[in-house]
Structure formats: C-alpha cells, structure tokens
PDB file of C-alpha atoms and ligand atoms in Angstrom:
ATOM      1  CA  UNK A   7      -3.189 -35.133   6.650  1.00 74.00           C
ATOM      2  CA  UNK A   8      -0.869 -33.081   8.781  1.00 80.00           C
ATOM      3  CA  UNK A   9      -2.451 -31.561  11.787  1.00 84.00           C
ATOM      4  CA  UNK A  10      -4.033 -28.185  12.332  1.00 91.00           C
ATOM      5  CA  UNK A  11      -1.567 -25.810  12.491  1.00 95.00           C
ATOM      6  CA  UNK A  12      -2.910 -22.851  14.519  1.00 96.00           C
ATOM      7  CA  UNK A  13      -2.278 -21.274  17.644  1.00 97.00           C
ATOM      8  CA  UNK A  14      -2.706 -24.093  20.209  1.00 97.00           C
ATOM      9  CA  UNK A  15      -0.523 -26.454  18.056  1.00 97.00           C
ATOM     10  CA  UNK A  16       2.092 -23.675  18.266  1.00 98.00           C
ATOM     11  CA  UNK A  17       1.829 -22.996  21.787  1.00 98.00           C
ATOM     12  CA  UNK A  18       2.106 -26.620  23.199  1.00 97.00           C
ATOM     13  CA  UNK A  19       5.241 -26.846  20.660  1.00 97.00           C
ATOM     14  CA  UNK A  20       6.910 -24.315  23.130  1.00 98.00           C
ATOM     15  CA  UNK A  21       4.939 -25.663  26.842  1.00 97.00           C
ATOM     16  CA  UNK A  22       6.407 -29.495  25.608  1.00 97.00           C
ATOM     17  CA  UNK A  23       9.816 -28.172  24.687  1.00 97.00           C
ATOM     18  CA  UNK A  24       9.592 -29.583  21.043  1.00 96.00           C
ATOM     19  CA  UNK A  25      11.627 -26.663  19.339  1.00 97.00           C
ATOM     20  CA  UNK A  26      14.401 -28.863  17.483  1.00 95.00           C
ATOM     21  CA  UNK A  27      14.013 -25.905  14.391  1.00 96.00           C
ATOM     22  CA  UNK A  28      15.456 -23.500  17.226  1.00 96.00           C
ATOM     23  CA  UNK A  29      19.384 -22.258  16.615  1.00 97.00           C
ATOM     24  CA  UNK A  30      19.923 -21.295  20.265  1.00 97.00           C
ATOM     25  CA  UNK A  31      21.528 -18.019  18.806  1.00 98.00           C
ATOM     26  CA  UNK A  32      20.917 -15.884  15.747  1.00 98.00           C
ATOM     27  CA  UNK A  33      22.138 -17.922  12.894  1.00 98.00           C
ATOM     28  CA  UNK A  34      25.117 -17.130  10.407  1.00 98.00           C
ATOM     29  CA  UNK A  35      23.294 -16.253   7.177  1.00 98.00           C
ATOM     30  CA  UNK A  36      21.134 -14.085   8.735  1.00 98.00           C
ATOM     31  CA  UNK A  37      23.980 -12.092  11.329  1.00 98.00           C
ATOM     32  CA  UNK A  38      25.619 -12.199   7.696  1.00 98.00           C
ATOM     33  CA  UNK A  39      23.245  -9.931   5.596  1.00 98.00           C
ATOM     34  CA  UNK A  40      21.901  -7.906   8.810  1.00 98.00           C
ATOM     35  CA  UNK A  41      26.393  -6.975   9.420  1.00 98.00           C
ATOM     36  CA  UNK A  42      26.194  -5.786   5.768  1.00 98.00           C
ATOM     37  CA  UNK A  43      23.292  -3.305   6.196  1.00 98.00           C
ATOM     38  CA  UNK A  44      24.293   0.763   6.838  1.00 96.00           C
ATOM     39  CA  UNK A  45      21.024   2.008   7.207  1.00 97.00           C
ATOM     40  CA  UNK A  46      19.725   1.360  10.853  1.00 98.00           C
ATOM     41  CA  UNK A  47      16.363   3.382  10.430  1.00 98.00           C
ATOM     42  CA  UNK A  48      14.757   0.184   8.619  1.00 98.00           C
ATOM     43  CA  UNK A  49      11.571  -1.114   9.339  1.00 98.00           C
ATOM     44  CA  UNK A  50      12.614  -4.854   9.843  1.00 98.00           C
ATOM     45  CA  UNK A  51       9.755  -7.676  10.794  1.00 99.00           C
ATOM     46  CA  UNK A  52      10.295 -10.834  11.773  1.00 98.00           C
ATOM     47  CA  UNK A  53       7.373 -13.039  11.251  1.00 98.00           C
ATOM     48  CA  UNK A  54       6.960 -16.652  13.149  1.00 98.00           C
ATOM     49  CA  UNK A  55       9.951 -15.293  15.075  1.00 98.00           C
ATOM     50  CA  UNK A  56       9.579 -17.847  17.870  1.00 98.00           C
ATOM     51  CA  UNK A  57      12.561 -16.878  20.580  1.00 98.00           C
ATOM     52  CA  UNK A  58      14.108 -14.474  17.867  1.00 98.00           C
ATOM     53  CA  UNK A  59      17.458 -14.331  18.438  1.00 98.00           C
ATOM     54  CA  UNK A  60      17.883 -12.546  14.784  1.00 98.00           C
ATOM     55  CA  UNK A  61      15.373  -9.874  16.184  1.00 98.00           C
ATOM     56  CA  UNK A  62      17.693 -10.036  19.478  1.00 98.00           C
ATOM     57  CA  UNK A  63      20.964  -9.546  17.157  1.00 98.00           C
ATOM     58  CA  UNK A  64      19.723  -6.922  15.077  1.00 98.00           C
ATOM     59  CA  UNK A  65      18.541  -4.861  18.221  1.00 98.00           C
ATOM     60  CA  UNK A  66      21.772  -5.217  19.766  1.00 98.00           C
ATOM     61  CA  UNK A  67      23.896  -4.058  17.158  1.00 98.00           C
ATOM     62  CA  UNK A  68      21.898  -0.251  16.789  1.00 98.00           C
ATOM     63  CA  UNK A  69      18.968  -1.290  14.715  1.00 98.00           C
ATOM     64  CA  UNK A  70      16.016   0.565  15.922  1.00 94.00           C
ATOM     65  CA  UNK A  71      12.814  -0.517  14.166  1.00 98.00           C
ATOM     66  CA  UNK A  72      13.097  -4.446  14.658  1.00 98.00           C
ATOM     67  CA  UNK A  73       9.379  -6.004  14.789  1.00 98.00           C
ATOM     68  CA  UNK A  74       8.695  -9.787  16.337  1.00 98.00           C
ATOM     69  CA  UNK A  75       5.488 -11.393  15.704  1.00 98.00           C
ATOM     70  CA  UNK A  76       4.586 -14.775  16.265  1.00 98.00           C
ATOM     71  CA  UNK A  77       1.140 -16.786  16.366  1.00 98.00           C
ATOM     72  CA  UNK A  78       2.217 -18.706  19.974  1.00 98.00           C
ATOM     73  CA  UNK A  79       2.099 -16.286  23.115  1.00 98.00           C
ATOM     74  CA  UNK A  80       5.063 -18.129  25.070  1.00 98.00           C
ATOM     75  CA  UNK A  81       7.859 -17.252  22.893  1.00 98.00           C
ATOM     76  CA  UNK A  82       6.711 -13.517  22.587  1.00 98.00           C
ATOM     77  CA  UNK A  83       6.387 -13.326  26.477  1.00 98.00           C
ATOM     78  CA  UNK A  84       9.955 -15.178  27.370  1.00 98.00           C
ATOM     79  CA  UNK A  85      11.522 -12.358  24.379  1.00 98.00           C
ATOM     80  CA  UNK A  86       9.719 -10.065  26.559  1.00 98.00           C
ATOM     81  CA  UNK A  87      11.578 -11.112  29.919  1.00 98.00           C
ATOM     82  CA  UNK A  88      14.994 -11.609  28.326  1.00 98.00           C
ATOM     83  CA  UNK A  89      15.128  -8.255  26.456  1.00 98.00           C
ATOM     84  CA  UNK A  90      13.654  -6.077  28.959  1.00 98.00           C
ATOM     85  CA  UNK A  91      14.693  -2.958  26.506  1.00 97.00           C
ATOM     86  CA  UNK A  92      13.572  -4.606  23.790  1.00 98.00           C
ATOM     87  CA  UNK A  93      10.052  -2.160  22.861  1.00 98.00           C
ATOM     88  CA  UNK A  94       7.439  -3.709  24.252  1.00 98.00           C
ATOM     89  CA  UNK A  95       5.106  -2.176  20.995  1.00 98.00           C
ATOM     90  CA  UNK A  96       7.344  -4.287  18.628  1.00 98.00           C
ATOM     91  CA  UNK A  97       6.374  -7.329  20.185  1.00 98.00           C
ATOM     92  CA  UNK A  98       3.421  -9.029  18.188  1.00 98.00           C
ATOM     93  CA  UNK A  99       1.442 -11.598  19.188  1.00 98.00           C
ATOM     94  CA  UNK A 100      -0.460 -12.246  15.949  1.00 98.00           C
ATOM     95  CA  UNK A 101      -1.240 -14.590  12.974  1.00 98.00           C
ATOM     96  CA  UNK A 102       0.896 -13.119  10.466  1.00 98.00           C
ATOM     97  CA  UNK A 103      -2.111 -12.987   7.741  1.00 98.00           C
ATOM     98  CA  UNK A 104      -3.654 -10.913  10.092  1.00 98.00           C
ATOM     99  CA  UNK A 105      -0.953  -8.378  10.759  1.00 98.00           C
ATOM    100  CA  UNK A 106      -0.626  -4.646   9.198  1.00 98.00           C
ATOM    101  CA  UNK A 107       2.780  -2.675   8.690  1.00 98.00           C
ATOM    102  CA  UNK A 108       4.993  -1.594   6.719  1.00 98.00           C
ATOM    103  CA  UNK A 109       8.109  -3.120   6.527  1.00 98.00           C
ATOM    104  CA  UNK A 110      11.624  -2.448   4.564  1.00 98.00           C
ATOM    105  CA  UNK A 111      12.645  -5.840   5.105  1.00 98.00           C
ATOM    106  CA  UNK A 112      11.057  -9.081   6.441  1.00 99.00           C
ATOM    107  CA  UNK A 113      13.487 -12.323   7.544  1.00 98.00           C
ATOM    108  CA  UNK A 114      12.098 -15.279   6.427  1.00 98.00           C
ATOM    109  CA  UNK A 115      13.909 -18.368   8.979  1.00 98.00           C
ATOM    110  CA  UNK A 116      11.687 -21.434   9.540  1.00 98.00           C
ATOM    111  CA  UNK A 117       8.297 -19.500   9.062  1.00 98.00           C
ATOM    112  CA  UNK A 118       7.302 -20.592   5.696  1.00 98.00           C
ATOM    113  CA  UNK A 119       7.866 -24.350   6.416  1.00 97.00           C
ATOM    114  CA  UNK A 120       6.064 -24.284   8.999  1.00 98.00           C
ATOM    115  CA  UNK A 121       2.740 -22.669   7.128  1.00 97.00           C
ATOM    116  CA  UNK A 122       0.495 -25.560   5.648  1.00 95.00           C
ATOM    117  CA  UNK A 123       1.339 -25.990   2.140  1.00 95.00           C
ATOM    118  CA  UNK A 124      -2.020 -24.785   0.872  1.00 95.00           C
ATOM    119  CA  UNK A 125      -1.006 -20.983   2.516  1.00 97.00           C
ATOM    120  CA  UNK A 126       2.253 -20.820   0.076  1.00 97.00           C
ATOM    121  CA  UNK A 127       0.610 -18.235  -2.140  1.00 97.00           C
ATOM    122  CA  UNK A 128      -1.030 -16.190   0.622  1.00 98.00           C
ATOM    123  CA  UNK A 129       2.409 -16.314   2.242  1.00 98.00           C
ATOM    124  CA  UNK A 130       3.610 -14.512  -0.922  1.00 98.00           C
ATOM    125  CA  UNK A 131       0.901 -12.376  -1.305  1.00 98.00           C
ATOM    126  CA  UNK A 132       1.038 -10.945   2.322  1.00 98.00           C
ATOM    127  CA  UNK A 133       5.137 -10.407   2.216  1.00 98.00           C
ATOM    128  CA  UNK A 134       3.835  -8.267  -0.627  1.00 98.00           C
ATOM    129  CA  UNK A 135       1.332  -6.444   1.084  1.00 98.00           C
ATOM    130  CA  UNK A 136       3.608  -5.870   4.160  1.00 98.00           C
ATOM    131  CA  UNK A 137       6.598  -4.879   2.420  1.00 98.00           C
ATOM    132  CA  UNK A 138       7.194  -0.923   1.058  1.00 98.00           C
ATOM    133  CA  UNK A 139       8.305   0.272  -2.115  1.00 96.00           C
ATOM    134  CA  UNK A 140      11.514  -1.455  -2.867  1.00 95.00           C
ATOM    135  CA  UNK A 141      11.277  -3.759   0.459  1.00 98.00           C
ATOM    136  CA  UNK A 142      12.570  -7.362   0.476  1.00 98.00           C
ATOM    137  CA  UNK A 143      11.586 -10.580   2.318  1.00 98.00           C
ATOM    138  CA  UNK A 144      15.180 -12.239   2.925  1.00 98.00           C
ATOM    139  CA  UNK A 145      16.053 -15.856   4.511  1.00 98.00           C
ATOM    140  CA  UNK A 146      16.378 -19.027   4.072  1.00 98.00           C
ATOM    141  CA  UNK A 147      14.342 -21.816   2.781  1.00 98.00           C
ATOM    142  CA  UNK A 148      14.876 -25.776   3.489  1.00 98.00           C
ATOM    143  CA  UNK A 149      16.047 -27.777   0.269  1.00 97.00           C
ATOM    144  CA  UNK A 150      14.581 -30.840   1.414  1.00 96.00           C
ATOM    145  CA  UNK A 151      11.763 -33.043   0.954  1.00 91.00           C
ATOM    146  CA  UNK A 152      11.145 -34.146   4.460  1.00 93.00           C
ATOM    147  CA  UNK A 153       8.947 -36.355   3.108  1.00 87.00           C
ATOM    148  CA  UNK A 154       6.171 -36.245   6.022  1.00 82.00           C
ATOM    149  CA  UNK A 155       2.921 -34.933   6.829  1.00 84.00           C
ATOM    150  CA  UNK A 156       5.141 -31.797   8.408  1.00 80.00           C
ATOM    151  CA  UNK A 157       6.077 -29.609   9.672  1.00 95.00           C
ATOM    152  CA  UNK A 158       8.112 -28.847   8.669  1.00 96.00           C
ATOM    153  CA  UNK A 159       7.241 -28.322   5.298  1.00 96.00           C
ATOM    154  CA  UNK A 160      10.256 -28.621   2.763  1.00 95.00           C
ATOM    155  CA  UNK A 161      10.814 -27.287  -0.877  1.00 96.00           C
ATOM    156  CA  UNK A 162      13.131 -27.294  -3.911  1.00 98.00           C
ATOM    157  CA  UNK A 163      13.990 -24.783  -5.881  1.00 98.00           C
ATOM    158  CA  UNK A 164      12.052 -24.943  -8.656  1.00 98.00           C
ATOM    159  CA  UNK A 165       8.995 -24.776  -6.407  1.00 98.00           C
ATOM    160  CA  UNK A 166      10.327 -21.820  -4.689  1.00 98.00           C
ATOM    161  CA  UNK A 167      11.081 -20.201  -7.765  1.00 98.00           C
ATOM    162  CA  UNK A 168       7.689 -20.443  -8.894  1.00 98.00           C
ATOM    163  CA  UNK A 169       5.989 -19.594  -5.964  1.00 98.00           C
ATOM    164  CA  UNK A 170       7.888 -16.480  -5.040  1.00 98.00           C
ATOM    165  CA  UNK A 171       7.552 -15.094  -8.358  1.00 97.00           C
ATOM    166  CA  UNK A 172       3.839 -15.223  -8.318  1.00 95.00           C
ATOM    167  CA  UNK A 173       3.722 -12.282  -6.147  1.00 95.00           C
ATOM    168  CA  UNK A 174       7.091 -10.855  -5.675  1.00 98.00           C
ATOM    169  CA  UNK A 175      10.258  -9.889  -7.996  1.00 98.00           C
ATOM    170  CA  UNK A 176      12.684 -13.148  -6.921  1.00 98.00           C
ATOM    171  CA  UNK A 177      16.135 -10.948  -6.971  1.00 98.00           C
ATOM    172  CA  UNK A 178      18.425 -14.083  -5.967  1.00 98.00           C
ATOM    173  CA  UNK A 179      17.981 -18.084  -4.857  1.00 98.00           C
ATOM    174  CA  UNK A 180      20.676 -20.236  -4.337  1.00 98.00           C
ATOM    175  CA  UNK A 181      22.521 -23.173  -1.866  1.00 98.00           C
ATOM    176  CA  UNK A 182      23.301 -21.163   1.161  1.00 98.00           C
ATOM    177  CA  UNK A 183      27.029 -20.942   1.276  1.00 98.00           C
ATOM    178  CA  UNK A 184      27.512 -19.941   5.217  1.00 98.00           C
ATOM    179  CA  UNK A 185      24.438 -21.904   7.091  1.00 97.00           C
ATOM    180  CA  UNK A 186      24.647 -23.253  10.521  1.00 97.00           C
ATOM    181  CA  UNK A 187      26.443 -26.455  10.297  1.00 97.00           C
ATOM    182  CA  UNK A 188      22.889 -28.173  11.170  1.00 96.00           C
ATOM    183  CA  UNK A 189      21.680 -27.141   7.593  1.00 97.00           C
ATOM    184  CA  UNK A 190      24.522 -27.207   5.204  1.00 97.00           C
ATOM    185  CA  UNK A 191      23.657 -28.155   1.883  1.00 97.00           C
ATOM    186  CA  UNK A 192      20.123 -28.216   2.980  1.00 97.00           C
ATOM    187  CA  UNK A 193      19.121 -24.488   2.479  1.00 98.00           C
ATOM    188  CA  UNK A 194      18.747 -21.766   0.218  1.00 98.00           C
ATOM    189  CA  UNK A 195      19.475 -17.984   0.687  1.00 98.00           C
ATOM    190  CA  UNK A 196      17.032 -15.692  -1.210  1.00 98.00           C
ATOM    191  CA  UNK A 197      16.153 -12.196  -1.700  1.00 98.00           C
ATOM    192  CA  UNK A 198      12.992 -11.042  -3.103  1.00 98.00           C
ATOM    193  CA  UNK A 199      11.492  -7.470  -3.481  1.00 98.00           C
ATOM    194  CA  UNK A 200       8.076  -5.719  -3.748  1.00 97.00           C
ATOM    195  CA  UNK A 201       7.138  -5.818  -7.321  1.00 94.00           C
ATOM    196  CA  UNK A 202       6.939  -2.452  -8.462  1.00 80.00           C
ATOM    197  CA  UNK A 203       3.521  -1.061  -8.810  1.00 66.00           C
ATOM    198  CA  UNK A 204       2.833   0.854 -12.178  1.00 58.00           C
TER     199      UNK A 204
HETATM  200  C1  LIG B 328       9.484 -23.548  13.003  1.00 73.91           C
HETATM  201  S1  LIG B 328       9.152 -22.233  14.086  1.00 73.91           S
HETATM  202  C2  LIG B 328      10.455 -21.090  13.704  1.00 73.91           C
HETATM  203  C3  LIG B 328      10.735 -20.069  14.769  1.00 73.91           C
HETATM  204  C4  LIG B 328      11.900 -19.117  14.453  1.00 73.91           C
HETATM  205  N1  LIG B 328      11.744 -18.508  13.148  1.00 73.91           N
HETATM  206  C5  LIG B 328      13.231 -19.813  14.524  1.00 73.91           C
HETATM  207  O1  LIG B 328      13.928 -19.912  13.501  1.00 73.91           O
HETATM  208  O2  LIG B 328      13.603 -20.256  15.617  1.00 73.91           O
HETATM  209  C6  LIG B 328       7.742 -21.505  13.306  1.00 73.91           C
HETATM  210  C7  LIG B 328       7.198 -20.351  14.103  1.00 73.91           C
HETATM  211  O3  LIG B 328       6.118 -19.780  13.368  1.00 73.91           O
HETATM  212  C8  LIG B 328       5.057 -19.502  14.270  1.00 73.91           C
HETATM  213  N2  LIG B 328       3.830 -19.490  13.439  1.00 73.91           N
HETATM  214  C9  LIG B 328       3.247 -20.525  12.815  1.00 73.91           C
HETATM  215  N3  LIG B 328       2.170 -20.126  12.124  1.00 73.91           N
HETATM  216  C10 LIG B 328       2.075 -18.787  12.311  1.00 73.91           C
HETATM  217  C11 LIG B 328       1.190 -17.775  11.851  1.00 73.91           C
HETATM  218  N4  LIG B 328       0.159 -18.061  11.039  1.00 73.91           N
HETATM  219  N5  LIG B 328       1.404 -16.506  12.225  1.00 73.91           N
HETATM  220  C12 LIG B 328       2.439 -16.190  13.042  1.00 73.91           C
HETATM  221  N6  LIG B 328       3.311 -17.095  13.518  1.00 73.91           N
HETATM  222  C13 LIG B 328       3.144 -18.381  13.161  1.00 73.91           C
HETATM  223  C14 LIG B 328       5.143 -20.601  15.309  1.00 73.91           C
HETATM  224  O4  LIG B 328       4.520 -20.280  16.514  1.00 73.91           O
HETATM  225  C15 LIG B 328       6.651 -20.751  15.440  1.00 73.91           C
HETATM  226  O5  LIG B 328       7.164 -19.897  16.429  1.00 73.91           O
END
C-alpha cells in the first residue's frame, strides 16, 4: 500500500527537501508549446504546480491569466516571495478536486503521477469540468513503470490512452521528442481537449 497522499504528506515533501521530481527551471517541452502560443489572454492553470517555474515562465513572457494551485502551502508561499508581481489571487492553495474555474488550458507536469492510482478517472473527469469549450489539458506523462508503491505513479501508453479518452477527446500522445535530459525516452507529450458537449 502506498501511503496517504494528502496534504501533510505533501507538505513535509517540501519542509524535508525531498523534491527530486523538481526541474529547478521551467522545463523544455513545456517553454516549447507555451513559445508557440499568440494569444496571451488565456486562462492557463497549473495544477500540483509545486515551485512552478512553468507558471513563472509563462508570466514572464506577457501571459496574463496564469493560475498556480497546489495541495502543500510551502511551495505556494515561497512562489509568493519570489514573484512578488506575480497576482497574489492566482495563487491557490487547494486540492485540485476541490477547485472551480475555468480554464483554456491546464499543464499537466508531475501532477498526475503523483495522484493515487485509484483518482485516474476523477483526474480526467475534473480536467473536464475545469476546462472551457475547446480547452486542453497539455504535458507530459512518465513512460515508466516505476515499479513501487509510488509516487510517483508511472504509466504506458496504452493506459493513458484509455484513461484520457474516458472523459476527454485525446488530440495527440507520443515519446516526447525535446524533454529535459533527466527524462528522455521516459515521457510522453499529449494534448487533450474538452469533449464537445451536444
Ligand atoms: C511531483 S510534485 C510536482 C510539482 C510540479 N508540477 C513540478 O513539476 O515541479 C506533485 C505536486 O502535486 C501536489 N499535489 C498532490 N496532490 C494534490 C492535490 N490533490 N491537489 C493539489 N495539489 C496536489 C503536491 O503538493 C506537489 O506539489
């Protein structure tokens, strides 16, 4: 049985240091897609953003509406101190099932593996709920089996074809072609969009 994964587990993961999934900078794929984006205006939430550098990189480079919410206080207060400009109402500290908005795009980075596995579909089912007309949940996804009681939790792709389908329209998932060096070969890059309603 892995252990209970809820907001203390979290926060002692940041008081003890133990943040090996942490890039030290926004990472490539991610810088990638947001440099390729012309409309600043979007809604963009990043959910189990720890220290968000991705939220830090999109803000820097004009994009207005960039949301950070994580379940562990810590990171969200040290964001806080190192982007003083940074709005302060973007700043969530929340369980993500418990968090409304509407988003045009969500970046998925080391959140879902670190959700127990039994959460997959509500994962899925939230990104749906969260994301407008025509939004997208875009990241990447481990493919590894890291064969222990996690996190973090890995995947192939057959299982995260299956599981983002459920509840979203999977546009794209394949081997990530530009990931940190720390991950190559190891991770997808997907797109997936709000299914639409009829
Ligand atoms: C593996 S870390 C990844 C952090 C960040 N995405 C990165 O790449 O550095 C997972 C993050 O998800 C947060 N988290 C875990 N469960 C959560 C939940 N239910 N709601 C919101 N955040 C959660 C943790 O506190 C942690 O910051």
């Amino acid at each position: 049985m892995y252990p209970l994964l809820d907001e203390n587990y979290w926060l002692s993961r940041y008081q003890q240091n133990e943040i090996g999934w942490d890039a030290g900078e926004a990472t490539l794929p991610l810088k990638q897609y947001l440099d390729q984006l012309l409309d600043y205006r979007v809604e963009i939430l990043i959910p189990g953003g720890g220290n968000a550098h991705e939220a830090a990189y999109a803000f820097d480079k004009g994009f207005e509406n960039v949301h950070v919410l994580d379940i562990a206080k810590a990171p969200i207060l040290q964001f806080r101190e190192r982007h003083p400009e940074f709005p302060k109402a973007h700043l969530h500290h929340q369980n993500f099932f418990d968090h409304h908005g509407e988003y045009d795009l969500i970046l998925e980075q080391t959140f879902f593996c670190a959700l127990a596995p039994n959460l997959r579909n509500d994962y899925v089912n939230k990104m749906a709920q969260l994301l407008k007309p025509q939004g997208k949940l875009v990241g990447v996804l481990f493919d590894v089996d890291f064969g222990k009681e996690g996190p973090p939790f890995g995947g192939n792709k057959d299982l995260y074809e299956a599981v983002l389908s459920e509840g979203l329209e999977l546009l794209m998932l394949e081997p990530c072609y530009n990931s940190i060096a720390a991950r190559a070969g190891r991770e997808f890059f997907f797109m997936a969009q709000r299914k639409d309603v009829t």
